[in-house]
């Protein structure tokens, strides 16, 4: 994937024979497009889903490494709202919903020391800077500076331009650089200074409005989030959702056209790069087609390694790396076989699946991965059995959809499966209701539909 300018409006062309009033054309068969197409088809709407590549899923992708099918990008989903679990259940996957091992994330500080991330925190922002694990991670001076947050009056959320600005002004540079920046880089592939408050954490602006300090707002957010794990996964990998959504959508009558690239869109449909036109209400599920305004490349190396020193999971399920950490190029590490029991069950002791994220991968990936694994975990890596390195483009912000079109997923500046699934389902409901109302109006002879 790469960044593209907004697609030009297409010239009118002869419509395809399938074009009909009430038809919907969904562009892109990632999680968002698949959910919309499946829900619309099940609601009885005539829908065509057009996907440029030869497979569905987008960032819900799989790779085969050392005989294992592994998630290549997304590998878990937020349990917030229960939306993804509900969808998985509808798709017959309830028995395969799994929780990761319960273990704190670790933080590798700029000077190389490893500490568990403060337990009572959101995005690395501590609820109580006096907690001993805060001082252990950023030093006493940093923890003391952070305590000013509880003395200086909090301003309205609008007074803080972005997450970086908020944390720096409230709790100081050490909290920002030592705790928040590594988490934000690991989760959002960006810096806190580029992250708007509402994108950082959906409830943060409201929590700030009703709190006297940033720490209190963090505590409020923590109290509001359900007990238990914040993320869940699927036995076999979350990429299974894509295959099941495709199957269900086809069974409900959706047309899915793979290897079919949309060249441009307009109010009445899409033009394919073959020159064929498909008419219908357009739903953009491809950030490229929406014209991504701000993107960030992230390189992910996934390796199957022999390393007996990893058997005890020295960094739990993973670690986040502070910028400039000596001798480490990676910015985040996930110990996949420690995180997911179903994956560990497929390998003998001493063999592990690990995942490292990079802003940019140096020339020798295998050497870099071995060195980084050693530095982050302290374990010696005996052998790399298999290695996959690929670069993904994530859309941090897309242009708003054109008038008369809808956008879902990253094409609507939404990121992460939980938010994307919830919003895509809502979009499908709204479109289906509108089409149903229009059809009722047409049948009753009312030219403006039912009022
Ligand atoms: C490395 C990585 C790890 C991640 N980990 C997690 C995680 O653990 N949990 C989580 O919730 N989220 C995670 N995410 C984010 C999550 O995967 C994405 O936000 C989500 O999958 C995006 O779905 P989407 O449908 O919006 O877009 P995409 O998945 O990008 O789908 C867009 C689709 O549109 C197609 N397309 C593009 N242009 C055209 C065109 N012109 N015509 C037709 N088709 C086109 C593409 O081929 C693609 O299939 C991760 C992302 C990455 C890259």
Coordinates of C-alpha atoms in Angstrom, one line a residue, residues 142-323:
X142 CA 10.7 12.6 36.8
X143 CA 8.1 11.3 39.3
X144 CA 8.4 14.4 41.5
X145 CA 7.8 16.7 38.5
X146 CA 4.8 14.6 37.5
X147 CA 3.2 15.3 40.9
X148 CA 2.8 19.0 39.9
X149 CA -0.1 17.7 37.9
X150 CA -2.2 17.4 41.1
X151 CA -1.4 21.0 42.2
X152 CA -1.6 23.1 39.0
X153 CA -5.3 23.6 37.9
X154 CA -6.2 21.6 34.8
X155 CA -7.4 23.6 31.7
X156 CA -10.1 22.6 29.3
X157 CA -9.0 19.8 26.9
X158 CA -9.1 22.2 24.0
X159 CA -6.2 24.1 25.6
X160 CA -3.9 21.2 24.9
X161 CA -3.1 20.8 21.2
X162 CA -2.4 17.0 21.3
X163 CA -1.4 14.2 23.6
X164 CA 2.3 15.3 23.7
X165 CA 1.4 18.8 24.7
X166 CA -1.0 17.7 27.4
X167 CA 1.5 15.2 29.0
X168 CA 4.5 17.5 28.7
X169 CA 2.6 20.5 30.4
X170 CA 0.9 18.4 33.1
X171 CA 3.5 15.8 34.1
X172 CA 6.7 16.8 32.4
X173 CA 9.2 15.6 29.8
X174 CA 10.3 12.5 31.6
X175 CA 6.8 11.0 31.7
X176 CA 6.3 12.0 28.1
X177 CA 9.6 10.6 26.7
X178 CA 10.1 7.8 29.2
X179 CA 6.5 6.3 29.4
X180 CA 4.0 7.8 27.0
X181 CA 6.1 8.1 23.8
X182 CA 7.2 4.4 23.7
X183 CA 3.6 3.3 24.2
X184 CA 2.2 5.6 21.6
X185 CA 4.9 4.6 19.1
X186 CA 4.1 1.0 19.8
X187 CA 0.3 1.3 19.6
X188 CA -0.3 4.0 17.0
X189 CA 3.0 4.1 15.1
X190 CA 3.3 7.8 15.7
X191 CA 4.6 10.4 18.2
X192 CA 2.3 11.8 21.0
X193 CA 2.9 15.3 19.5
X194 CA 1.0 14.1 16.4
X195 CA -1.9 12.4 18.2
X196 CA -5.1 14.3 18.9
X197 CA -6.6 13.6 22.4
X198 CA -9.8 12.0 21.1
X199 CA -7.8 9.6 18.8
X200 CA -5.4 8.7 21.6
X201 CA -8.2 7.5 23.9
X202 CA -11.9 7.9 23.0
X203 CA -13.0 9.0 26.5
X204 CA -10.0 11.2 27.4
X205 CA -11.5 14.6 26.5
X206 CA -14.6 13.9 28.6
X207 CA -12.5 12.5 31.5
X208 CA -10.4 15.6 31.4
X209 CA -13.5 17.9 31.5
X210 CA -14.7 16.2 34.7
X211 CA -11.3 15.9 36.5
X212 CA -9.0 18.2 38.5
X213 CA -5.8 16.7 37.1
X214 CA -4.5 14.5 34.3
X215 CA -3.8 11.7 36.9
X216 CA -7.4 11.9 38.1
X217 CA -8.6 11.7 34.4
X218 CA -6.5 8.6 34.0
X219 CA -8.0 7.0 37.1
X220 CA -11.5 7.9 35.8
X221 CA -10.8 6.2 32.5
X222 CA -9.4 3.1 34.2
X223 CA -12.4 2.8 36.5
X224 CA -14.7 3.1 33.4
X225 CA -13.0 0.3 31.5
X226 CA -14.2 -3.2 32.1
X227 CA -12.3 -5.5 34.4
X228 CA -10.1 -8.1 32.9
X229 CA -8.0 -8.1 29.8
X230 CA -8.1 -5.0 27.5
X231 CA -7.5 -7.2 24.4
X232 CA -8.5 -10.6 23.1
X233 CA -7.7 -12.8 20.2
X234 CA -8.7 -15.8 18.2
X235 CA -7.3 -19.3 18.3
X236 CA -5.6 -19.6 14.9
X237 CA -5.2 -15.8 14.6
X238 CA -7.5 -12.8 14.1
X239 CA -7.0 -13.1 10.3
X240 CA -9.7 -15.8 10.5
X241 CA -12.3 -13.1 10.8
X242 CA -11.6 -12.0 7.2
X243 CA -12.2 -15.5 5.8
X244 CA -15.4 -16.0 7.8
X245 CA -16.7 -12.5 6.8
X246 CA -16.1 -13.3 3.2
X247 CA -17.8 -16.6 3.4
X248 CA -20.8 -15.1 5.2
X249 CA -21.1 -12.2 2.8
X250 CA -21.0 -14.4 -0.3
X251 CA -23.6 -16.8 1.3
X252 CA -25.9 -13.8 1.9
X253 CA -25.6 -12.8 -1.8
X254 CA -22.8 -10.2 -1.8
X255 CA -20.7 -10.1 -5.0
X256 CA -17.0 -10.0 -4.1
X257 CA -14.7 -9.1 -7.0
X258 CA -11.0 -9.7 -6.2
X259 CA -8.1 -8.4 -8.3
X260 CA -10.3 -5.4 -9.2
X261 CA -8.9 -2.0 -8.6
X262 CA -11.1 1.1 -8.4
X263 CA -9.6 4.0 -10.3
X264 CA -12.0 6.7 -9.3
X265 CA -15.3 7.2 -7.6
X266 CA -18.2 9.7 -7.8
X267 CA -21.6 10.2 -6.3
X268 CA -23.2 7.5 -8.4
X269 CA -20.6 4.7 -8.4
X270 CA -17.1 3.7 -9.2
X271 CA -14.9 3.4 -12.2
X272 CA -12.6 0.4 -12.4
X273 CA -9.1 0.7 -13.9
X274 CA -10.3 -1.6 -16.7
X275 CA -12.8 1.2 -17.7
X276 CA -15.8 -0.8 -16.4
X277 CA -18.3 1.2 -14.3
X278 CA -20.3 -0.1 -11.3
X279 CA -23.2 2.1 -10.2
X280 CA -24.4 2.3 -6.6
X281 CA -24.0 4.2 -3.4
X282 CA -20.3 4.3 -2.7
X283 CA -18.8 3.1 0.6
X284 CA -15.0 3.7 0.8
X285 CA -13.2 1.0 2.8
X286 CA -9.8 1.8 1.3
X287 CA -7.9 4.7 2.7
X288 CA -6.1 5.0 -0.7
X289 CA -9.4 5.5 -2.4
X290 CA -10.4 8.2 0.2
X291 CA -7.1 9.9 -0.3
X292 CA -5.0 9.4 2.8
X293 CA -4.0 12.8 4.3
X294 CA -1.5 11.5 6.8
X295 CA 0.1 8.0 6.7
X296 CA 3.0 6.3 8.6
X297 CA 5.0 3.4 7.4
X298 CA 5.8 0.6 9.9
X299 CA 8.0 -2.4 9.2
X300 CA 7.2 -5.6 11.1
X301 CA 9.7 -8.5 11.3
X302 CA 8.1 -11.8 12.5
X303 CA 10.6 -14.6 13.2
X304 CA 10.5 -18.2 14.4
X305 CA 13.6 -18.7 16.5
X306 CA 15.3 -21.2 18.7
X307 CA 16.1 -19.6 22.0
X308 CA 15.8 -21.6 25.2
X309 CA 16.2 -18.3 27.2
X310 CA 12.8 -17.2 26.0
X311 CA 11.0 -20.2 27.6
X312 CA 10.5 -18.2 30.8
X313 CA 9.2 -15.2 28.9
X314 CA 11.7 -12.7 30.4
X315 CA 9.7 -9.7 29.1
X316 CA 6.2 -11.2 29.6
X317 CA 4.2 -10.7 26.4
X318 CA 6.3 -7.9 25.1
X319 CA 8.1 -4.6 25.6
X320 CA 8.1 -1.1 24.3
X321 CA 11.3 0.6 23.5
X322 CA 12.1 4.3 24.4
X323 CA 13.5 6.4 21.6

